[in-house]
Tab-separated table of C-alpha atoms and ligand atoms in Angstrom:
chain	number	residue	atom	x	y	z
O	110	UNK	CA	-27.294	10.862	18.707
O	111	UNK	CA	-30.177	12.166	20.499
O	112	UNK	CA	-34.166	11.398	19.197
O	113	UNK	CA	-34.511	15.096	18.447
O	114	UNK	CA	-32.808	17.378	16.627
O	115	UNK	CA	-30.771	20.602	17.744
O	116	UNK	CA	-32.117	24.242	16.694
O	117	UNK	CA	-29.820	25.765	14.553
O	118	UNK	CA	-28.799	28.657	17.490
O	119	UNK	CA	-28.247	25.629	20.385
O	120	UNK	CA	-26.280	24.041	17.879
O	121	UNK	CA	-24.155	26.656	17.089
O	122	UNK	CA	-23.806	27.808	20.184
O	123	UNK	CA	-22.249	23.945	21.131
O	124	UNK	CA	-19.886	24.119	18.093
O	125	UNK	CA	-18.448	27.835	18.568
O	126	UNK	CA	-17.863	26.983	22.104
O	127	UNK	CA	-15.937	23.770	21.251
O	128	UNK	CA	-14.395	25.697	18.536
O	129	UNK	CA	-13.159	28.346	20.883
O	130	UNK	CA	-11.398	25.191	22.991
O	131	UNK	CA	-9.038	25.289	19.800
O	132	UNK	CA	-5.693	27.588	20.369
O	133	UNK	CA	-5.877	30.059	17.757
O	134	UNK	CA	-2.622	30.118	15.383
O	135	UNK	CA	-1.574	33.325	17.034
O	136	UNK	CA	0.548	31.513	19.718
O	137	UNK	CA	0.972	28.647	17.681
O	138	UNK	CA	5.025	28.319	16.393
O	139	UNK	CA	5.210	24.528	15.774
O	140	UNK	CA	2.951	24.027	12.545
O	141	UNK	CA	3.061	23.620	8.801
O	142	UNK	CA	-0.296	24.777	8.664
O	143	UNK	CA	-1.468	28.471	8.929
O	144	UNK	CA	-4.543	30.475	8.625
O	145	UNK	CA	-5.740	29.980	5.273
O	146	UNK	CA	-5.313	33.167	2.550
O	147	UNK	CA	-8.703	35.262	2.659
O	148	UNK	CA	-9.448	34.508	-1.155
O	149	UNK	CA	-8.335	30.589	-0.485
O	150	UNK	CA	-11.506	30.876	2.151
O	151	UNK	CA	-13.915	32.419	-0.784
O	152	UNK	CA	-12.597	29.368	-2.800
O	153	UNK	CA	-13.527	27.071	-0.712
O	154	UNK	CA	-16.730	27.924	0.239
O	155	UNK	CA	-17.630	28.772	-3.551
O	156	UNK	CA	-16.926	25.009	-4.649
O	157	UNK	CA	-17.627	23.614	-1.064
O	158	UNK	CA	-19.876	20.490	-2.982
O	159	UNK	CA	-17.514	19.526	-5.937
O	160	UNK	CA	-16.024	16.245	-6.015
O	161	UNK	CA	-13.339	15.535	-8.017
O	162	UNK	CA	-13.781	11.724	-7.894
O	163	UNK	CA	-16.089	12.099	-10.559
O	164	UNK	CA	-14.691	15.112	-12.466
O	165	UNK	CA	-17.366	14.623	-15.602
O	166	UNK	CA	-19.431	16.507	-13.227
O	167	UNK	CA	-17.880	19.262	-12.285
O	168	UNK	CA	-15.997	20.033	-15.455
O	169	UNK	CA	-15.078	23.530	-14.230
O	170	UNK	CA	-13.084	22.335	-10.994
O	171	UNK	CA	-11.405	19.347	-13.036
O	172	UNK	CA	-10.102	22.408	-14.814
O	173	UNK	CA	-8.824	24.151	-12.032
O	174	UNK	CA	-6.840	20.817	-11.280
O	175	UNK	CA	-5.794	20.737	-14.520
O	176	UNK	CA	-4.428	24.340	-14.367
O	177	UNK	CA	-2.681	24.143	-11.143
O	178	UNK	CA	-0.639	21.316	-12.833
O	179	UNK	CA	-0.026	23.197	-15.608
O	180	UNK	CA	1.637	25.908	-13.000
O	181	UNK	CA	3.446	23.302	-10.986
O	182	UNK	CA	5.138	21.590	-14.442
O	183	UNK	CA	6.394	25.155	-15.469
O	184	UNK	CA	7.201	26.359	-11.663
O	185	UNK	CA	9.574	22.982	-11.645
O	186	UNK	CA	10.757	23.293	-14.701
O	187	UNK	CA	9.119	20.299	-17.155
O	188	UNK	CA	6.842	21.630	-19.245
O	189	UNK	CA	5.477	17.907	-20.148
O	190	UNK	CA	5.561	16.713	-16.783
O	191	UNK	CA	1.605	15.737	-15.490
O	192	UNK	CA	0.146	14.940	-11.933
O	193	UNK	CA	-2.743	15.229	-9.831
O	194	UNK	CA	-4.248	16.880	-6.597
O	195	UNK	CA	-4.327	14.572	-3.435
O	196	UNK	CA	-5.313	14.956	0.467
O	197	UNK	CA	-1.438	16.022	1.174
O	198	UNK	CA	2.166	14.807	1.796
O	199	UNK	CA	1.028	11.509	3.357
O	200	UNK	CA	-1.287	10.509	0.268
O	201	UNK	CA	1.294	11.570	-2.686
O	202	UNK	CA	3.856	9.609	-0.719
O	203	UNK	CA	2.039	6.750	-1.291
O	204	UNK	CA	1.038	7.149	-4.541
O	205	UNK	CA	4.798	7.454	-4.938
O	206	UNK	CA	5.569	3.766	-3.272
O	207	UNK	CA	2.102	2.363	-5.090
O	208	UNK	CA	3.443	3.036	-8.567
O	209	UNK	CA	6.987	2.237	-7.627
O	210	UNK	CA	5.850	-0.958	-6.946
O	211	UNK	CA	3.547	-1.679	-9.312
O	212	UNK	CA	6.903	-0.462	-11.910
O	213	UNK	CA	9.715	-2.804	-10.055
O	214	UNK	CA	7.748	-5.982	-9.895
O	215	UNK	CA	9.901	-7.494	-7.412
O	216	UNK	CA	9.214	-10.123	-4.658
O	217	UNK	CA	10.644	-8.464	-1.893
O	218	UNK	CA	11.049	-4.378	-2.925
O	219	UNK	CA	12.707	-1.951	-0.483
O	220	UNK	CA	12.834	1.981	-0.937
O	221	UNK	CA	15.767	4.013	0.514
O	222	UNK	CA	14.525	7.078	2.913
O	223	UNK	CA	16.871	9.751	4.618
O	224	UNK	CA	16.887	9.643	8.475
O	225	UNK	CA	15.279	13.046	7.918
O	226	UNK	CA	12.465	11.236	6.183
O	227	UNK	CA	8.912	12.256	7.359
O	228	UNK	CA	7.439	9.530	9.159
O	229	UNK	CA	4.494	8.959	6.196
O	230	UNK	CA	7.177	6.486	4.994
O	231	UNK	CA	6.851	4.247	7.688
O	232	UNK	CA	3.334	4.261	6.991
O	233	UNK	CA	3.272	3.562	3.489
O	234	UNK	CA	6.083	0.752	3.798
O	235	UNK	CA	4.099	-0.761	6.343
O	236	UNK	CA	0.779	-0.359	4.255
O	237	UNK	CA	2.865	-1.729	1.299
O	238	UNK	CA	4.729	-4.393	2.780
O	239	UNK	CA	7.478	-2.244	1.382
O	240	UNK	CA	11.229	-2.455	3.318
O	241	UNK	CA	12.382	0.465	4.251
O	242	UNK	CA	16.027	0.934	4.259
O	243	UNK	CA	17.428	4.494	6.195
O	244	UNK	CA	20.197	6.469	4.935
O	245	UNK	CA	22.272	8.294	6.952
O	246	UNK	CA	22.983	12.125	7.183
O	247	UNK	CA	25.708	14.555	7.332
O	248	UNK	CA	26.197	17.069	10.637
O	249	UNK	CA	23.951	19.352	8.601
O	250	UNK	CA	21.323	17.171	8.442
O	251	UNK	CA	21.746	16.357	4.702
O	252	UNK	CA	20.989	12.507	3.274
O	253	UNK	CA	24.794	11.386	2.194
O	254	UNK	CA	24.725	10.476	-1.607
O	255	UNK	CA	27.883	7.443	-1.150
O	256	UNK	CA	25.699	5.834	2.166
O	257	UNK	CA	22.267	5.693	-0.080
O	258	UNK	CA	24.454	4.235	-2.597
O	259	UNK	CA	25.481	0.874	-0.326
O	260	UNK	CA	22.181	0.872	0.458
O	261	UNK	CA	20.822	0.152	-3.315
O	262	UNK	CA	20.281	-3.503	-4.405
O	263	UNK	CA	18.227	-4.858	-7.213
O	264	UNK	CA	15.460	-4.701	-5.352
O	265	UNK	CA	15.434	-1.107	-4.707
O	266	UNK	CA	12.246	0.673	-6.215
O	267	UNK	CA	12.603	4.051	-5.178
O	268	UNK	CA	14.957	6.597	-3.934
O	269	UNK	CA	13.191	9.344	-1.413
O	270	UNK	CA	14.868	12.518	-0.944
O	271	UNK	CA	13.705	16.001	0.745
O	272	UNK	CA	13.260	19.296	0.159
O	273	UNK	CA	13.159	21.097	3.261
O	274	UNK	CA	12.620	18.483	6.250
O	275	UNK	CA	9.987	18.811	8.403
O	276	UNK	CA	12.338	18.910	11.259
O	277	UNK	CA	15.306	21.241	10.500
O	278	UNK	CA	14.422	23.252	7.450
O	279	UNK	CA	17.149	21.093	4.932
O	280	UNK	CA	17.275	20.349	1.725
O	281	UNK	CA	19.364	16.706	0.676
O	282	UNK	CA	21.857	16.809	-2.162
O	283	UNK	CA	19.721	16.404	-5.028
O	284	UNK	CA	21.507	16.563	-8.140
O	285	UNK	CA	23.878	13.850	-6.472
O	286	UNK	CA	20.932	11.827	-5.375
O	287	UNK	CA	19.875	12.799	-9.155
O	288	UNK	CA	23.007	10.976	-10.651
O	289	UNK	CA	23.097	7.996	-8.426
O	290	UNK	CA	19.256	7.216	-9.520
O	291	UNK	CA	20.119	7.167	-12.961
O	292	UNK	CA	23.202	5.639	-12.982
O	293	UNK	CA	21.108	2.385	-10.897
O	294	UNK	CA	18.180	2.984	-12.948
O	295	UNK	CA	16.234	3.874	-9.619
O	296	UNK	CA	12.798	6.227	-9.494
O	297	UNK	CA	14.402	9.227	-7.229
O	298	UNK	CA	11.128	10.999	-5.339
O	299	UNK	CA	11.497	14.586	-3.492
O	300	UNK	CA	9.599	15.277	-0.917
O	301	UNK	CA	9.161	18.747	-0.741
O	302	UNK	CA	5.484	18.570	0.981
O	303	UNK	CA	7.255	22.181	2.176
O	304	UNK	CA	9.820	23.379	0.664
O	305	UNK	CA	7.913	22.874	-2.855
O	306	UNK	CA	6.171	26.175	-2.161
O	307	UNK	CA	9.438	27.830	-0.624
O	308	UNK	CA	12.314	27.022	-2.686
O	309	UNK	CA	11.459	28.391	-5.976
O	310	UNK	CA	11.039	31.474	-4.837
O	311	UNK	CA	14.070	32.178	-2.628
O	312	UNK	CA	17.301	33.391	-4.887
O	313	UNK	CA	20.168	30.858	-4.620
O	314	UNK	CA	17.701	28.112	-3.640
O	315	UNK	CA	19.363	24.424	-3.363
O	316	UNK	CA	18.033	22.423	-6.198
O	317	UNK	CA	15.337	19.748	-6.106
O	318	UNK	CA	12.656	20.409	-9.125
O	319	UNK	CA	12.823	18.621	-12.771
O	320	UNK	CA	15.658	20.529	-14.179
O	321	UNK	CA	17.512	18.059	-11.867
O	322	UNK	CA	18.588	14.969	-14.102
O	323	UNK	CA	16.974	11.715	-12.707
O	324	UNK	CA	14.217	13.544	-10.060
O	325	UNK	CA	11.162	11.720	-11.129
O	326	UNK	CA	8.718	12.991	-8.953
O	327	UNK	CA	7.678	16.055	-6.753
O	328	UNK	CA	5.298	16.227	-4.059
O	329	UNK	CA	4.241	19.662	-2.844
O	330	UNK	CA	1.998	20.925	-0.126
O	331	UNK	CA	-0.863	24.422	-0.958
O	332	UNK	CA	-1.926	23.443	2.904
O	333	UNK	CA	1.289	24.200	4.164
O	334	UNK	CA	2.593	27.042	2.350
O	335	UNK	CA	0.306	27.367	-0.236
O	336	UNK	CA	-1.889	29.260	2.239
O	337	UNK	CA	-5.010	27.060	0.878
O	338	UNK	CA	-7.225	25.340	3.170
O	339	UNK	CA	-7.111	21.635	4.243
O	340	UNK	CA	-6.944	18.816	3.305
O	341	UNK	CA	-4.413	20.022	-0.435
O	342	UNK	CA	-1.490	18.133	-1.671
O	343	UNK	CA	-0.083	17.869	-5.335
O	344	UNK	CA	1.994	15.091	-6.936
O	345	UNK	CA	4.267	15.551	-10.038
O	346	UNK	CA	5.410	13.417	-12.043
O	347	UNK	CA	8.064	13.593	-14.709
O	348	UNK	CA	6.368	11.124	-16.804
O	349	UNK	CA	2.755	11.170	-16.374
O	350	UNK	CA	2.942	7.013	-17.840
O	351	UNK	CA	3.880	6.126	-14.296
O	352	UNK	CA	0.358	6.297	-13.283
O	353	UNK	CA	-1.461	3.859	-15.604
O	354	UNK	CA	0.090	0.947	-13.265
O	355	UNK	CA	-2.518	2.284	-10.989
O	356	UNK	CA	-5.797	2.695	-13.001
O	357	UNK	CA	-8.574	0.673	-12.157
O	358	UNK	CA	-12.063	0.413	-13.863
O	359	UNK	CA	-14.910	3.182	-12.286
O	360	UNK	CA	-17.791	2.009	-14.034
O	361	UNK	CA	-20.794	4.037	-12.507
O	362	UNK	CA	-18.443	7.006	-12.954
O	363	UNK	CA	-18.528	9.896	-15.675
O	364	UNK	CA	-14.824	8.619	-16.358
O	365	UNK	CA	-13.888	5.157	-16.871
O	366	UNK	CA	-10.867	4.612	-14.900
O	367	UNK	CA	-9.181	6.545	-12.279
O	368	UNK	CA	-5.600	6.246	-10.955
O	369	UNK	CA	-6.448	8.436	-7.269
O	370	UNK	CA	-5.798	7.134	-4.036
O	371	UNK	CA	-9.364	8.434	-2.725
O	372	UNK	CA	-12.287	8.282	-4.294
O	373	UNK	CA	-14.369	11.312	-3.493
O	374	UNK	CA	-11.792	14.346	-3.749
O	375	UNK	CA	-12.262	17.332	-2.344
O	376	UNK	CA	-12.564	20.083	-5.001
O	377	UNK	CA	-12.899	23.396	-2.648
O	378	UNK	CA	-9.593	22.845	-1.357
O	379	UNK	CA	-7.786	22.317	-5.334
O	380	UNK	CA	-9.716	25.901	-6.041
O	381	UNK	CA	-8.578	27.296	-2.907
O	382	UNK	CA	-5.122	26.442	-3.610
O	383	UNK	CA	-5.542	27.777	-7.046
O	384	UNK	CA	-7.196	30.972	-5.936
O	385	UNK	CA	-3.959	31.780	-4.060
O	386	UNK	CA	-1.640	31.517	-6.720
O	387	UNK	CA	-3.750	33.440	-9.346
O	388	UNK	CA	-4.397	36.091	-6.895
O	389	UNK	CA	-0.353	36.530	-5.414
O	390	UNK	CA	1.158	35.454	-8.861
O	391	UNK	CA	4.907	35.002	-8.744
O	392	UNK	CA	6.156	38.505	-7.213
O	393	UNK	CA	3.097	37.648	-4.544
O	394	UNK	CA	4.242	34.393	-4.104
O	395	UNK	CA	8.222	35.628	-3.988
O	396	UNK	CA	7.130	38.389	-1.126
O	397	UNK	CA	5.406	35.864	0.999
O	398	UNK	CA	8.277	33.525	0.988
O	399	UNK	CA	11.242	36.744	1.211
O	400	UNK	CA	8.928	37.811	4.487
O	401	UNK	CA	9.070	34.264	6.537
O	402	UNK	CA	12.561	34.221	5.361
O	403	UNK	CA	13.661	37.141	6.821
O	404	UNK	CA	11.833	36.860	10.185
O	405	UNK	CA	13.297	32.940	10.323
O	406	UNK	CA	16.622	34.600	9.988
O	407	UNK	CA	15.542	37.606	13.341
O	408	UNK	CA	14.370	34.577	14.980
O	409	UNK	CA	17.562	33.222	14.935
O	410	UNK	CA	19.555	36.291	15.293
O	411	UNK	CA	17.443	37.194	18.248
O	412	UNK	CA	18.010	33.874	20.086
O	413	UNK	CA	21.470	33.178	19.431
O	414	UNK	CA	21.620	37.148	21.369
O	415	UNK	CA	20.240	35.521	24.225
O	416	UNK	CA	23.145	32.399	23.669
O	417	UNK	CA	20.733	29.954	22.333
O	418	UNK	CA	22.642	28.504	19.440
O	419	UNK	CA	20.595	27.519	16.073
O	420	UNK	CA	21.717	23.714	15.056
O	421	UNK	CA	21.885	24.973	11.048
O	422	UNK	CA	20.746	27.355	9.018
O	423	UNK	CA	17.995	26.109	7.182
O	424	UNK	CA	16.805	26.091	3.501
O	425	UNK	CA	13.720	27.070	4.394
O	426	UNK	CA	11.503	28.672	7.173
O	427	UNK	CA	11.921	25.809	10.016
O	428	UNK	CA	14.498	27.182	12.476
O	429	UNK	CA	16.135	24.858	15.369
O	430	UNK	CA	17.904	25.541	18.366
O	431	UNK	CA	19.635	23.837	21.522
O	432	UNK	CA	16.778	22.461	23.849
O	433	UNK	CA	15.518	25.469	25.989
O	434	UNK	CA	12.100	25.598	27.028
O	435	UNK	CA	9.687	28.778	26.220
O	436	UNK	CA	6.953	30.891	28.672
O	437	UNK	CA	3.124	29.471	27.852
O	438	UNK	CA	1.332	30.711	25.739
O	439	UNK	CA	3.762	29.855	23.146
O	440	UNK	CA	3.512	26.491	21.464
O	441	UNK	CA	6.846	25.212	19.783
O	442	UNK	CA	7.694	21.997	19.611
O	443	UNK	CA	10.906	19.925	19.258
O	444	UNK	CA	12.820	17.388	17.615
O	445	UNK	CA	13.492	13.374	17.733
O	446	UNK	CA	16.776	14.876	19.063
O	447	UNK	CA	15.365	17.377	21.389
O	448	UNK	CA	15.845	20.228	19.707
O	449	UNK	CA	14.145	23.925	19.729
O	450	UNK	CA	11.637	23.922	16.720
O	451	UNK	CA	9.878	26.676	15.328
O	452	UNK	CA	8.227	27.220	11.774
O	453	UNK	CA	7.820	30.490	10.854
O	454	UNK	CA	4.578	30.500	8.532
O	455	UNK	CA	2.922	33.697	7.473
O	456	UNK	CA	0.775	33.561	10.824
O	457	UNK	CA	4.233	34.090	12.209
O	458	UNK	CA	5.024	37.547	11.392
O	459	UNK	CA	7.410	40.426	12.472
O	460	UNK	CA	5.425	41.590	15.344
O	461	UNK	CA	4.807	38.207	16.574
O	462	UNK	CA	8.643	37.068	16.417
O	463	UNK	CA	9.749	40.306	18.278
O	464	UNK	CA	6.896	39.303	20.749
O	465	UNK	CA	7.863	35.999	21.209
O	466	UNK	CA	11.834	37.190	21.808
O	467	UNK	CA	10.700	39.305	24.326
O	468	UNK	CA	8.692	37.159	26.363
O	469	UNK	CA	11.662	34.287	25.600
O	470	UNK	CA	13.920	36.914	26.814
O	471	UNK	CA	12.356	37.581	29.921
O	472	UNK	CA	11.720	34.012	31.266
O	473	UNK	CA	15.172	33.214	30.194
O	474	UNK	CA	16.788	35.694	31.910
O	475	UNK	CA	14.397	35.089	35.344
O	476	UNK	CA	15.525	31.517	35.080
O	477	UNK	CA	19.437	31.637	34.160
O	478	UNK	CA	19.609	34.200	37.226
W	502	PLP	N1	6.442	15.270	4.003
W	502	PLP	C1	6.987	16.281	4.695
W	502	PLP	C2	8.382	16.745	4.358
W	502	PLP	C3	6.254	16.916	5.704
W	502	PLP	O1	6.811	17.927	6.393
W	502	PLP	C4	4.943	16.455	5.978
W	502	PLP	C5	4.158	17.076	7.061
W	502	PLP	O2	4.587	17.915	7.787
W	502	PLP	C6	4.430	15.383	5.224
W	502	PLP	C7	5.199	14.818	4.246
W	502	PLP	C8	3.039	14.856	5.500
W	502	PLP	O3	2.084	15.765	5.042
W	502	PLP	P1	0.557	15.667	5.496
W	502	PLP	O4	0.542	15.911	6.963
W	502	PLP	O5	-0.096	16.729	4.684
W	502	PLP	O6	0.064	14.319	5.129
């Protein structure tokens, strides 16, 4: 840090430059994120100062949290179930293994991911000094119900399944999953950090959500999907009890305990995320989805014209193909396997799919002649 300070214009000046070194989500066919909904934006700069680590404070934003969980419970199904806002997928997947520990109270606990798993797990089991046991999956990419099983032993303490992997768009067998977790007596946890915003609004969606017997917990993204701004994630629980394993005393607080992974929490990004929903409502919400739907299904039609096979057909808006490589500017990215990946988020609309198949188009044709 230099002696003196900036003025404000060379200072800006420094920042929009650097911020002009960042590619602009117009090219950008690889991400969960996307440019933030404009009223998500007002939100966030409206409640830019709130912190949510001490909600007596800012009573009106603890509300908004409190209101967005309200949604979620009915959205999935439980009207009783409870849970909180968090920094994202990462955080309410280990919030997850915290009070799945904390509930087991075993020497040496173990949780059973899918090979699909995101790799937060790995973090969190390592954090935890959790094992972390990996179940196979089917040719579609699926977590296979009889292999988790084998895997189970009385020190299992939780059961993670997805909802729309971050890789090829899938959704495991839930109510299976569902059945085996009761029938051990095993917390099952969906992950559906993306699909959580996509699947309840598609017609003929796979289940994952609470009217699934034995799904015990949800964890859902508003900065993926949710068109809020970063850093949003939301964990739900079917039985809100699961938390108080993780209180711990806040005494120069306005509340006297807390359960949160963080301590300061963000409160712009909870009203952004609730900002969206109010203002799209269900049939906003349902249009959002039925758009990225339909131009993930052109994106695939319009490669496999070209002879570039998709690997599935996904539950959600992630589509895969055999490894071919795309013309710059484009950014995909690819799989653990190798494969073609490309999310197509709201950023990614009509015009920009038929503008990526042409330019696909053309430097695949150049480079098979
Ligand atoms: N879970 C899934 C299924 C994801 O796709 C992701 C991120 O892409 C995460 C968890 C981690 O979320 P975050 O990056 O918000 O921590």
């Amino acid at each position: 840090m230099d002696a003196e300070g900036l003025s404000a214009d060379e200072l800006f000046c420094f920042l929009k430059a650097k911020r002009n070194e960042d590619r602009s989500y117009s090219h950008i066919l690889s991400s969960m994120c996307t440019t933030p909904h404009p009223v998500a934006v007002q939100a966030h700069n409206l409640f830019m100062e709130t912190n949510l680590g001490d909600p007596g404070l800012f009573p009106g934003t603890a509300q908004l949290e409190d209101r967005l969980i309200r949604w979620f419970a009915d959205l999935y199904q439980e009207p009783s179930a409870g849970g909180c806002t968090t920094s994202g997928g990462t955080e309410s997947n280990i919030q997850v293994l915290r009070f799945c520990k904390k509930t087991k109270q075993v020497k040496n606990p173990n949780i059973i991911v899918p090979a699909s798993a995101h790799f937060s797990f790995e973090k969190a089991c390592g954090m935890m000094d959790v094992e972390m046991r990996v179940a196979p999956i089917d040719d579609q990419y699926r977590m296979i119900p009889d292999a988790t099983g084998e895997l189970i032993d009385k020190n299992t303490c939780c059961i993670v399944s997805v909802a729309g992997t971050t890789e090829y768009g899938m959704t495991d067998p839930i109510p299976a999953l569902g059945k085996l977790a009761e029938q051990e007596g095993v917390h099952l946890h969906v992950d559906a950090a993306f699909g959580g915003y996509v699947l309840p609004f598609i017609d003929h969606a796979p289940p994952f959500d609470f009217s699934v017997p034995g799904v015990g917990s949800i964890s859902v993204d508003p900065h993926k999907m949710g068109m809020s701004t970063i850093p949003s994630g939301i964990l739900m629980v079917r039985d809100e009890r699961v938390f108080c394993n993780l209180l711990v005393e806040t005494p120069y607080l306005t509340t006297k305990q807390a359960y949160s992974l963080t301590g300061t929490r963000p409160g712009a990004s909870v009203a952004a995320a609730y900002a969206v929903m109010a203002y799209l409502g269900r049939t906003g919400m349902k249009a959002l989805v039925t758009g990225c739907m339909e131009n993930t299904r052109r994106l695939i039609e319009g490669m496999e014209a070209f002879g570039v096979p998709r690997k599935v057909t996904p539950d959600v808006n992630v589509a895969t193909f055999d490894h071919v490589s795309v013309p710059s500017p484009w950014t995909v990215s690819y799989t653990r396997k190798g494969d073609l990946r490309i999310v197509c988020m709201p950023h990614v609309t009509r015009d920009v799919v038929e503008s990526f198949l042409t330019d696909f188009g053309e430097s695949y044709v150049s480079h098979s002649n």
